[in-house]
Amino acid sequence: MFCNPKNFFLINAPTASRFPGDPYHIYQFFEHQFFQEPDPDHAAHLLQRAFLSPAVVAQKSAVGVRDAQSHWSWDAAADRIEQRFLDIAASL
């Protein structure tokens, strides 16, 4: 998982809404998609917590950088793609 409680302030998003549509058809990819709607009160709480706790922000940032460097490199992405191809080939 890219974001987790150790490297990110996760915002509650209890409701989902359908993409409202795009009259200009620029964003056709999003049609028929649902998007989580963040809880604004929880988002405000997390922003206040981040502002009042710079050490927590620094710790989460350090974990996030470490995670990105170890899990989200081009080599790691290529390994995941290769493994997925092998899984697909094995299922045929």
XYZ file of C-alpha atoms in Angstrom:
92
model
C 0.000 0.000 0.000
C 1.365 3.395 -0.955
C -0.084 5.355 1.975
C -0.450 3.826 5.413
C -0.737 5.100 9.002
C 3.046 4.969 9.472
C 3.863 7.287 6.544
C 0.726 9.370 6.089
C -2.148 11.071 7.880
C -5.057 9.006 6.537
C -8.290 11.001 6.211
C -11.622 9.326 6.877
C -13.702 9.213 3.699
C -17.010 7.621 4.671
C -19.042 8.370 1.560
C -18.575 7.833 -2.147
C -20.046 9.791 -5.017
C -20.221 9.148 -8.718
C -18.128 11.354 -11.002
C -20.558 14.077 -12.084
C -19.630 13.836 -15.735
C -17.752 16.128 -18.031
C -19.746 17.994 -20.687
C -16.552 18.528 -22.716
C -15.551 14.830 -22.604
C -12.002 15.690 -21.592
C -11.952 13.288 -18.649
C -13.759 10.303 -20.147
C -11.668 7.917 -18.054
C -13.547 9.034 -14.927
C -17.047 8.446 -16.261
C -18.865 5.768 -14.260
C -16.237 6.021 -11.504
C -16.878 6.605 -7.815
C -14.741 8.848 -5.619
C -14.423 8.839 -1.862
C -15.401 12.111 -0.210
C -13.107 13.074 2.663
C -14.632 14.064 5.989
C -13.825 17.797 6.282
C -13.875 17.737 10.106
C -11.406 14.864 10.193
C -9.214 16.591 7.598
C -9.196 19.764 9.753
C -8.298 17.685 12.818
C -5.373 16.073 10.989
C -4.125 19.433 9.699
C -4.200 20.801 13.244
C -2.419 17.697 14.535
C 0.270 18.056 11.864
C 0.723 21.742 12.668
C 1.031 21.088 16.391
C 3.236 17.989 16.052
C 6.193 18.700 13.751
C 8.061 15.702 15.180
C 5.233 13.379 14.064
C 5.297 14.970 10.610
C 9.070 14.503 10.423
C 8.765 10.861 11.489
C 6.025 10.114 8.937
C 8.023 11.920 6.255
C 11.137 9.873 6.997
C 9.150 6.629 6.828
C 7.505 7.792 3.591
C 10.854 8.561 1.971
C 12.233 5.181 3.056
C 9.130 3.407 1.751
C 9.291 5.235 -1.562
C 12.969 4.455 -2.046
C 12.601 0.778 -1.168
C 9.185 -0.080 -2.619
C 8.477 2.370 -5.415
C 11.672 2.356 -7.469
C 11.690 1.489 -11.168
C 13.307 -1.840 -10.296
C 10.583 -2.640 -7.770
C 7.892 -1.710 -10.313
C 9.526 -3.901 -12.964
C 9.684 -6.796 -10.477
C 5.960 -6.470 -9.748
C 5.102 -6.321 -13.444
C 7.264 -9.339 -14.184
C 5.652 -11.297 -11.337
C 2.178 -10.404 -12.597
C 3.063 -11.631 -16.095
C 4.387 -14.876 -14.608
C 1.167 -15.299 -12.591
C -0.948 -14.733 -15.697
C 1.156 -17.161 -17.743
C 0.851 -19.810 -15.013
C -2.940 -19.474 -15.001
C -3.282 -20.181 -18.738
